[in-house]
């Protein structure tokens, strides 16, 4: 592609996995990190960088425009030189200088590196910090799990094949080995391993291994699959399943309103069966009458196959390196399954064929016994079955920062008579069937992005982007974030009188107003209107603060030490919870700067906590000072 086509693609899609725009000021380490990410990302086939392009925010609908680069010939030579010297392996990139609106820009194509050359990383930083992956439309530092995924074609030991030196073969539960044999025989009666002794079977499955002295020890996989409950508690004290029941729709951290919890700890085959039975016993039931029968049948509101796939997915792909439980939280309107370990697959490719197992030994055993597939079909099956059952599609979230994967399943049936009645309020807007689905989904889930829209309506990226913009321009959705981080939440116009019925609160009072149907009648400088609005909001927030806090904020300059600003934010959070965007407005700072430089360090030190820790990306997420027990 040429530079003009690259810019057009960015403006059409707002985010792009294979195209990255870099301003002149970002041509340096940021550009090299993107090159590293493109070279590493498995199956992406490389990507494009267009340097000398910036996003113009001073228009009604911000777009990417050429701003040019200084001395493009010298810059091209410098990039090529660094690509051949700063990484552990020399990278060869294609660089061309083009003119866009009479301004020179660089179009750079980075090919994907061969499997045997990965991971590519900065020599000065080493591993894992110096390696990057392309996750969606962002460049992310590699974790240990990422490195294992990148070492394709090399002999790399997975965590689940590691030896447990404080365990022995006496810690295996004989009955669970018998269960494996029985289940394997049901899947394949002619499997040769059924004729082996238990010792030979455990060796073949990678459940026991020799150490450097030739002694046999259980592996992580062996203990997880066949370990006694007492041994599991000793070796993995926090690795279990917690089934938590919440009375309402939100997490309640108040100690006076305790939730019900069941802790489950067992070898994996038993754990899957026990946990599934616990969920099914507790979920709301529907009743059905099969053809030619007189006896009614109880049917789980969420299909059993969906629950089984989600549970196996959580236990098979969870990070056993992370000593924390899988949490299954049953709210009044949804079920959430939260497992340690972000998705090794990009969210854009979740549900596509092909699996990237974090625990290959465990995954192989579950596959052989037909508990799980290794084709990456689990997510697709869950989506299809929820759709077939007329239920709201499942929502998946992968958080690399917190090393967490969340699956949400709503009990709400899609396009019920009540939904159709609610949608009739918008009949004058002539919504398509796809857009009607989106509005119902946003009402229940509280937010949507391009990826979720595509999953919901089986459309391409461009169609989803155009439709979401239409709903935004109609005043039904409010756009949040920008570029790669674009997402949408419902407006007051959408929620209306049903605001209290929504799973999540409505859009905040500082959300932009709905767009006019006559853009020409709008002010020619929308950025100025935005600034006025922000300053009015700031004045209103300042008026509610103590005088000593106001004085500190008013004397705050741009060159204050981070520690001083963190102390000021802590003072604010001692008063009441604040959203990141509110703190940014108060302090006249960029919201990402507030998150990265101030909120994250305070949270890491345990001085502040999230008000909704179970939903890190909740639109209503706020921060408050951690209470200290006297």
XYZ file of C-alpha atoms in Angstrom:
630
model
C 0.000 0.000 0.000
C 1.081 3.581 -0.556
C 0.950 6.375 2.039
C -2.414 7.770 0.881
C -4.052 4.332 1.111
C -2.588 3.788 4.579
C -4.014 7.095 5.840
C -7.414 6.359 4.284
C -7.491 2.949 5.985
C -6.719 4.504 9.368
C -9.456 7.123 8.973
C -12.030 4.562 7.882
C -11.371 2.072 10.677
C -10.175 4.324 13.559
C -7.975 1.418 14.684
C -5.894 -1.049 12.753
C -3.927 -4.125 13.712
C -1.523 -3.864 10.775
C -1.179 -0.080 10.353
C 0.367 2.325 12.867
C 0.654 6.112 12.498
C 3.612 7.896 14.087
C 3.967 11.642 14.587
C 7.325 13.286 13.933
C 7.902 13.472 17.692
C 7.359 9.703 18.013
C 10.052 8.725 15.524
C 12.511 7.125 17.868
C 12.013 4.472 20.520
C 8.243 4.301 19.939
C 8.739 3.542 16.243
C 11.335 0.850 17.000
C 8.994 -0.784 19.531
C 6.309 -1.050 16.834
C 8.848 -2.562 14.434
C 9.770 -5.127 17.100
C 6.083 -5.949 17.700
C 5.311 -6.445 14.006
C 8.370 -8.681 13.578
C 7.326 -10.868 16.527
C 3.550 -11.246 16.210
C 2.784 -14.836 15.078
C 0.585 -15.165 12.009
C 0.156 -11.416 11.461
C 2.428 -11.300 8.415
C 4.082 -8.067 9.487
C 2.635 -4.574 9.357
C 2.860 -0.997 8.067
C 4.076 2.142 9.827
C 3.392 5.561 8.337
C 5.702 8.168 9.885
C 4.975 11.869 9.757
C 1.231 11.565 10.286
C -0.736 13.011 13.225
C -4.355 12.921 14.332
C -6.040 16.312 13.946
C -8.319 16.785 16.959
C -9.478 20.295 15.960
C -12.241 19.033 13.699
C -15.700 17.732 14.405
C -14.623 14.221 13.461
C -10.869 13.873 14.187
C -8.838 12.352 11.350
C -5.244 11.483 10.493
C -3.420 14.050 8.336
C 0.130 14.393 7.047
C 2.397 16.691 9.056
C 5.657 15.674 7.379
C 9.044 14.518 8.642
C 12.308 16.476 8.715
C 15.017 15.289 6.322
C 13.338 12.029 5.174
C 16.466 10.654 3.492
C 18.582 10.916 6.631
C 15.718 9.564 8.740
C 15.285 6.531 6.444
C 18.977 5.712 6.708
C 18.895 6.099 10.501
C 15.891 3.727 10.858
C 17.536 1.112 8.626
C 20.786 1.337 10.605
C 19.032 0.946 13.962
C 16.977 -1.992 12.701
C 20.196 -3.795 11.855
C 21.932 -3.029 15.163
C 19.639 -2.484 18.169
C 17.839 -5.853 18.058
C 19.209 -9.306 18.806
C 18.684 -10.176 15.138
C 19.134 -7.706 12.243
C 15.766 -6.665 10.784
C 15.340 -5.646 7.158
C 12.440 -3.239 6.634
C 11.186 -1.648 3.413
C 11.180 2.172 3.624
C 9.848 4.540 0.973
C 9.502 8.342 1.013
C 6.223 9.681 -0.379
C 4.538 13.067 -0.606
C 1.083 13.622 0.878
C -0.345 17.124 0.512
C 3.173 18.298 -0.380
C 4.580 16.961 2.891
C 7.134 14.116 3.010
C 6.080 11.000 4.935
C 7.695 7.580 5.331
C 5.839 4.363 4.511
C 7.595 1.497 6.321
C 6.726 -2.187 5.888
C 7.980 -4.582 8.584
C 7.899 -8.278 7.575
C 7.174 -10.946 10.192
C 10.363 -12.682 11.311
C 10.894 -16.405 10.740
C 9.797 -18.629 13.683
C 13.384 -19.707 14.386
C 14.442 -16.038 14.783
C 11.817 -15.129 17.387
C 11.624 -13.512 19.825
C 13.068 -10.269 18.468
C 14.103 -7.966 21.316
C 16.189 -4.902 22.170
C 19.689 -6.084 23.039
C 20.102 -3.346 25.657
C 17.002 -4.476 27.583
C 17.123 -8.250 27.191
C 14.199 -10.589 27.843
C 11.356 -10.363 28.592
C 11.261 -6.557 28.908
C 12.955 -5.849 25.582
C 10.512 -7.890 23.457
C 7.165 -6.613 22.156
C 4.053 -8.145 20.600
C 1.366 -6.568 18.441
C -1.819 -7.013 20.477
C -4.737 -5.620 18.514
C -3.627 -2.125 17.516
C -1.143 -1.662 20.370
C 2.462 -2.632 21.129
C 2.764 -4.590 24.372
C 5.759 -5.690 26.440
C 6.115 -9.479 26.342
C 5.416 -11.560 29.419
C 6.918 -14.977 30.119
C 3.835 -16.587 28.591
C 4.302 -14.484 25.452
C 7.899 -15.631 25.132
C 6.829 -19.275 25.289
C 4.345 -18.579 22.480
C 7.075 -16.863 20.432
C 9.619 -19.640 20.807
C 7.925 -21.554 17.986
C 10.230 -24.100 16.447
C 12.495 -24.179 19.493
C 12.518 -26.572 22.429
C 10.975 -24.566 25.243
C 9.652 -26.034 28.459
C 6.158 -24.918 29.387
C 5.312 -24.130 33.000
C 3.001 -27.122 33.342
C 5.877 -29.489 32.484
C 8.003 -28.157 35.347
C 9.049 -30.495 38.176
C 7.657 -30.183 41.732
C 10.556 -31.168 43.969
C 8.447 -31.068 47.148
C 6.027 -33.726 45.809
C 6.234 -37.437 45.119
C 4.252 -40.100 43.285
C 2.492 -40.863 46.578
C 0.697 -37.530 46.129
C -1.261 -38.899 43.145
C -4.827 -40.085 43.724
C -5.191 -43.556 42.204
C -8.932 -43.112 41.569
C -8.275 -40.147 39.270
C -5.912 -42.196 37.128
C -8.690 -44.805 36.855
C -11.083 -42.001 35.862
C -8.694 -40.967 33.094
C -8.540 -44.557 31.800
C -12.331 -44.846 31.800
C -12.857 -41.500 30.064
C -10.087 -42.189 27.532
C -11.631 -45.588 26.736
C -14.991 -43.911 26.069
C -13.276 -41.519 23.655
C -11.089 -44.190 22.001
C -11.412 -47.826 23.132
C -8.323 -48.783 21.080
C -5.957 -46.204 22.601
C -2.649 -47.967 23.198
C -1.924 -46.170 26.469
C -4.810 -48.055 28.092
C -2.552 -51.131 28.108
C 0.290 -49.397 29.957
C 1.016 -49.476 33.673
C 0.214 -46.405 35.749
C 3.926 -45.549 35.867
C 4.259 -45.748 32.082
C 1.043 -43.775 31.609
C 2.174 -40.928 33.882
C 5.514 -40.771 32.068
C 3.854 -40.641 28.642
C 1.431 -37.904 29.698
C 4.272 -35.761 31.046
C 2.920 -36.060 34.580
C 6.218 -37.297 36.011
C 9.765 -36.460 34.867
C 13.318 -37.231 35.866
C 15.405 -34.532 37.517
C 19.096 -33.999 36.798
C 19.918 -36.908 39.125
C 17.615 -39.344 37.348
C 14.915 -39.329 40.077
C 11.228 -39.254 39.101
C 9.117 -36.332 40.349
C 5.554 -35.151 39.640
C 5.159 -32.208 37.269
C 2.766 -29.276 37.601
C 0.499 -30.931 35.001
C 0.591 -34.242 36.859
C -0.386 -32.679 40.165
C -3.165 -30.548 38.635
C -4.605 -33.557 36.789
C -4.179 -36.349 39.343
C -3.066 -34.865 42.685
C -4.730 -35.564 46.017
C -6.650 -32.579 47.465
C -4.186 -32.387 50.386
C -1.238 -32.309 47.971
C -2.952 -29.675 45.821
C -3.436 -27.473 48.874
C 0.216 -27.909 49.859
C 1.715 -27.308 46.402
C -0.804 -24.739 45.140
C -2.452 -23.131 48.205
C -4.375 -20.515 46.177
C -5.152 -22.519 43.041
C -8.794 -23.504 43.326
C -12.236 -22.486 42.004
C -14.327 -20.018 44.008
C -18.049 -19.976 43.208
C -19.400 -16.652 44.474
C -23.032 -15.639 44.567
C -23.947 -11.921 44.642
C -27.503 -10.855 45.419
C -27.566 -7.872 43.022
C -25.952 -6.783 39.781
C -22.760 -5.260 41.160
C -19.849 -6.345 43.326
C -20.465 -5.211 46.919
C -17.231 -4.858 48.916
C -19.143 -3.755 52.017
C -18.371 -6.269 54.821
C -21.923 -5.847 56.112
C -23.271 -7.313 52.867
C -21.319 -10.509 52.534
C -21.663 -12.790 49.548
C -21.961 -16.565 49.518
C -18.828 -18.490 48.503
C -18.100 -22.156 47.776
C -14.425 -23.140 47.491
C -13.655 -26.098 45.230
C -10.301 -27.883 45.124
C -9.924 -31.268 43.371
C -7.947 -33.018 40.607
C -8.913 -31.483 37.277
C -11.403 -34.096 36.000
C -13.355 -34.035 39.269
C -13.011 -30.266 39.556
C -14.616 -29.727 36.156
C -17.539 -32.006 36.984
C -18.076 -30.624 40.515
C -17.895 -26.999 39.395
C -20.255 -27.534 36.470
C -22.772 -29.239 38.765
C -22.505 -26.365 41.262
C -23.203 -23.771 38.548
C -26.105 -25.717 37.037
C -27.726 -26.286 40.433
C -27.697 -22.553 41.156
C -28.602 -20.955 37.820
C -32.186 -19.925 37.011
C -34.099 -22.612 35.138
C -36.527 -22.541 32.260
C -38.998 -25.335 31.560
C -39.534 -27.169 28.316
C -41.710 -29.997 27.034
C -40.137 -32.357 24.514
C -42.217 -33.572 21.586
C -44.325 -36.666 22.319
C -43.655 -36.436 26.077
C -45.885 -35.396 28.964
C -43.134 -34.665 31.467
C -41.643 -31.187 31.508
C -37.885 -30.774 31.614
C -35.783 -28.208 33.473
C -33.404 -26.320 31.167
C -30.549 -24.141 32.385
C -30.956 -20.516 31.298
C -27.414 -20.729 29.874
C -26.907 -23.887 27.773
C -24.954 -26.620 29.544
C -22.530 -26.918 26.591
C -21.686 -23.200 26.855
C -20.967 -23.478 30.580
C -18.845 -26.585 30.046
C -16.803 -24.936 27.271
C -16.283 -21.791 29.354
C -15.253 -23.734 32.461
C -12.840 -26.025 30.601
C -11.414 -23.010 28.783
C -10.770 -21.245 32.093
C -9.095 -24.236 33.773
C -7.123 -25.326 30.706
C -5.779 -21.897 29.708
C -5.406 -20.323 33.153
C -1.941 -19.362 34.345
C -0.826 -21.893 36.966
C 2.192 -19.688 37.521
C -0.217 -17.138 39.014
C -1.164 -18.288 42.532
C -4.786 -17.123 42.580
C -8.154 -18.858 42.151
C -10.525 -19.007 39.214
C -13.572 -16.982 40.247
C -17.072 -17.785 39.022
C -19.357 -14.940 40.094
C -23.094 -15.372 39.806
C -24.888 -11.996 39.747
C -28.638 -11.624 39.444
C -28.400 -10.872 35.709
C -25.190 -12.552 34.541
C -22.460 -15.100 35.199
C -18.785 -14.122 35.106
C -15.879 -16.573 34.854
C -12.565 -14.897 35.713
C -9.332 -16.844 35.329
C -5.713 -15.747 35.894
C -3.850 -15.553 32.590
C -4.644 -13.170 29.718
C -5.448 -14.626 26.302
C -2.321 -15.563 24.336
C -4.456 -14.989 21.253
C -5.228 -11.408 20.225
C -8.853 -10.474 20.966
C -9.289 -9.659 17.263
C -8.593 -13.336 16.457
C -10.431 -14.910 19.380
C -12.700 -17.661 18.076
C -10.735 -18.176 14.857
C -9.295 -21.638 14.071
C -6.070 -22.540 15.820
C -5.204 -22.742 19.504
C -2.275 -21.332 21.473
C -2.240 -23.430 24.671
C -0.526 -21.995 27.720
C -0.445 -25.464 29.306
C 0.165 -27.959 26.466
C 0.464 -31.044 28.731
C -2.868 -30.353 30.431
C -4.493 -29.372 27.120
C -3.386 -32.644 25.491
C -4.965 -34.763 28.254
C -8.237 -32.804 28.131
C -8.283 -33.156 24.352
C -7.700 -36.924 24.461
C -10.595 -37.329 26.872
C -12.845 -35.021 24.787
C -13.209 -32.463 27.524
C -11.672 -29.871 25.191
C -10.787 -29.197 21.577
C -7.350 -28.090 20.390
C -8.694 -26.354 17.291
C -9.552 -23.067 19.004
C -13.279 -23.725 18.513
C -14.437 -23.241 22.119
C -15.103 -19.498 21.879
C -16.897 -19.914 18.545
C -19.097 -22.683 19.955
C -20.069 -20.518 22.944
C -21.043 -17.620 20.686
C -23.065 -19.811 18.326
C -24.942 -21.614 21.094
C -25.833 -18.393 22.931
C -27.141 -16.996 19.637
C -29.102 -20.182 18.883
C -30.660 -19.987 22.354
C -31.718 -16.402 21.745
C -29.454 -15.080 24.496
C -27.294 -11.986 24.588
C -23.900 -12.881 23.067
C -21.112 -13.564 25.583
C -18.610 -10.821 26.315
C -14.894 -11.641 26.559
C -12.193 -9.419 28.027
C -8.444 -10.019 28.151
C -6.416 -7.769 30.467
C -2.669 -8.140 30.002
C -1.912 -5.608 32.756
C -3.735 -7.625 35.416
C -2.996 -10.983 33.729
C -6.705 -11.800 33.634
C -9.309 -13.232 31.246
C -13.024 -12.670 31.856
C -16.028 -14.310 30.179
C -19.472 -12.780 30.850
C -22.741 -14.564 30.101
C -25.969 -12.585 30.436
C -29.250 -14.255 31.366
C -31.125 -11.808 29.124
C -32.939 -13.225 26.080
C -32.349 -11.229 22.915
C -35.182 -9.291 21.225
C -37.916 -10.387 23.589
C -41.343 -8.682 23.346
C -40.159 -6.272 26.057
C -37.061 -5.454 23.973
C -39.141 -4.796 20.867
C -41.405 -2.508 22.876
C -38.349 -0.622 24.181
C -36.892 -0.332 20.660
C -40.134 1.179 19.363
C -39.070 4.460 20.987
C -36.446 4.782 18.238
C -38.619 3.843 15.246
C -38.234 7.315 13.707
C -34.488 6.705 13.423
C -35.020 3.818 10.956
C -32.495 1.521 12.643
C -31.344 -1.638 10.907
C -31.788 -5.037 12.549
C -28.047 -5.102 13.299
C -28.199 -1.697 14.998
C -31.213 -2.782 17.047
C -29.185 -5.746 18.326
C -26.369 -3.404 19.261
C -28.656 -1.108 21.270
C -30.048 -4.045 23.250
C -26.521 -5.295 23.886
C -25.230 -1.890 25.009
C -28.204 -1.463 27.323
C -27.285 -4.725 29.064
C -23.474 -4.656 28.881
C -22.906 -0.913 29.285
C -20.333 -0.622 26.474
C -19.342 -1.887 23.028
C -16.367 -1.662 20.685
C -15.711 -2.517 17.057
C -14.645 -6.095 17.821
C -17.807 -6.836 19.819
C -19.996 -5.303 17.099
C -18.389 -7.634 14.547
C -18.992 -10.679 16.758
C -22.591 -9.622 17.300
C -23.552 -9.053 13.664
C -20.989 -11.101 11.661
C -19.781 -8.086 9.652
C -16.372 -6.720 8.671
C -14.379 -4.004 10.447
C -15.397 -1.197 8.099
C -19.139 -1.961 8.289
C -18.967 -2.093 12.097
C -17.066 1.206 12.269
C -19.542 3.013 9.999
C -22.558 1.687 11.894
C -21.148 2.659 15.299
C -20.457 6.156 13.998
C -24.055 6.388 12.792
C -25.352 5.437 16.249
C -22.957 7.976 17.755
C -24.121 10.742 15.397
C -27.741 9.865 16.236
C -27.037 10.630 19.886
C -27.586 7.051 21.101
C -23.940 6.247 21.825
C -21.117 8.326 23.245
C -17.643 7.723 21.851
C -14.884 7.152 24.398
C -11.167 6.957 23.791
C -9.663 7.489 20.373
C -7.789 5.609 17.699
C -6.947 2.076 18.885
C -8.756 2.588 22.198
C -12.120 3.678 20.729
C -15.234 2.318 22.429
C -18.817 3.472 23.012
C -21.252 3.657 25.909
C -24.993 4.457 26.031
C -26.233 8.025 26.362
C -29.119 9.280 28.483
C -31.195 9.399 25.283
C -30.694 5.653 24.802
C -31.280 4.570 28.388
C -34.075 7.025 29.111
C -36.530 5.887 31.730
C -34.976 2.414 31.782
C -31.719 3.705 33.209
C -32.304 1.920 36.502
C -32.837 -1.339 34.641
C -29.407 -1.319 33.011
C -26.652 -3.620 34.182
C -24.276 -0.670 34.235
C -24.878 2.997 35.040
C -25.715 5.376 32.233
C -23.245 7.715 30.587
C -21.722 10.213 32.998
C -22.752 13.825 33.153
C -19.559 14.889 31.391
C -20.313 12.778 28.324
C -20.451 14.782 25.073
C -23.898 15.898 23.954
C -25.509 14.176 21.017
C -24.347 15.446 17.634
C -26.509 17.741 15.553
C -28.039 16.430 12.358
C -26.802 19.641 10.729
C -23.006 19.748 11.107
C -22.805 23.003 9.129
C -24.750 24.784 11.857
C -22.201 23.832 14.496
C -19.463 26.144 15.701
C -16.489 26.149 13.335
C -14.169 25.479 16.279
C -15.570 22.463 18.164
C -12.316 22.183 20.138
C -13.028 25.595 21.690
C -16.506 24.452 22.711
C -14.966 21.369 24.253
C -12.499 23.460 26.242
C -15.289 25.675 27.579
C -17.253 22.622 28.615
C -14.230 21.070 30.369
C -13.420 24.274 32.246
C -17.027 24.621 33.410
C -16.913 21.063 34.686
C -13.611 21.793 36.453
C -15.081 24.849 38.189
C -18.038 22.797 39.403
C -15.760 20.099 40.843
C -13.435 22.647 42.489
C -16.358 24.317 44.226
C -17.028 21.118 46.175
C -13.470 20.756 47.536
C -11.953 22.020 50.818
C -10.061 25.304 50.504
C -6.669 23.775 51.303
C -7.065 21.247 48.477
C -8.226 23.961 46.048
C -5.151 26.014 46.921
C -2.826 23.113 46.120
C -4.538 22.490 42.781
C -4.436 26.160 41.773
C -0.685 26.394 42.459
C -0.021 23.215 40.499
C 2.315 23.703 37.545
C 3.345 21.415 34.706
C 6.773 20.716 36.233
C 5.738 19.502 39.658
C 7.403 16.302 40.849
C 5.316 13.125 40.317
C 5.487 12.410 44.063
C 3.827 15.762 44.855
C 1.026 15.156 42.361
C 0.518 11.616 43.689
C 0.195 13.052 47.202
C -2.420 15.522 45.939
C -4.375 12.738 44.202
C -4.256 10.705 47.416
C -5.753 13.709 49.267
C -8.572 13.813 46.711
C -9.205 10.069 46.995
C -9.444 10.402 50.769
C -12.445 12.679 50.233
C -14.445 10.384 47.943
C -13.961 8.145 44.845
C -12.835 9.857 41.622
C -12.765 8.688 38.019
C -9.485 8.985 36.132
C -11.031 11.472 33.699
C -12.264 13.654 36.584
C -8.798 13.736 38.145
C -7.329 14.618 34.741
C -9.749 17.545 34.369
C -9.036 18.815 37.900
C -5.267 18.691 37.449
C -5.219 19.871 33.816
C -3.385 16.705 32.795
C -3.720 14.207 29.980
C -5.824 11.250 31.142
C -3.239 8.655 30.063
C -0.541 10.558 31.962
C -2.760 10.479 35.044
C -3.293 6.739 34.707
C 0.316 5.772 33.983
C 2.344 8.214 36.131
C 0.082 8.719 39.124
C -2.793 6.233 39.545
C -0.897 3.036 38.717
C 1.999 3.759 41.147
C -0.479 4.640 43.918
C -2.461 1.468 43.214
C 0.707 -0.622 43.078
C 1.761 0.722 46.490
C -1.651 -0.156 47.917
C -2.549 3.464 48.714
C -5.629 3.570 46.471
C -8.020 0.885 45.240
C -10.577 0.539 42.446
C -14.237 0.866 43.369
C -15.025 -1.908 40.891
C -11.977 -4.187 40.987
C -13.842 -7.075 39.384
C -14.405 -5.013 36.198
C -11.149 -3.055 35.614
C -12.371 -1.453 32.368
C -15.830 -0.530 33.636
C -16.868 2.894 32.253
C -17.797 3.887 35.822
C -14.467 2.774 37.336
C -13.242 5.123 40.073
C -10.428 5.236 42.621
C -10.589 5.778 46.376
C -8.061 5.768 49.205
C -7.534 2.379 50.821
C -9.079 2.229 54.278
C -6.634 1.441 57.046
C -7.888 -0.695 59.927
C -7.309 0.843 63.341
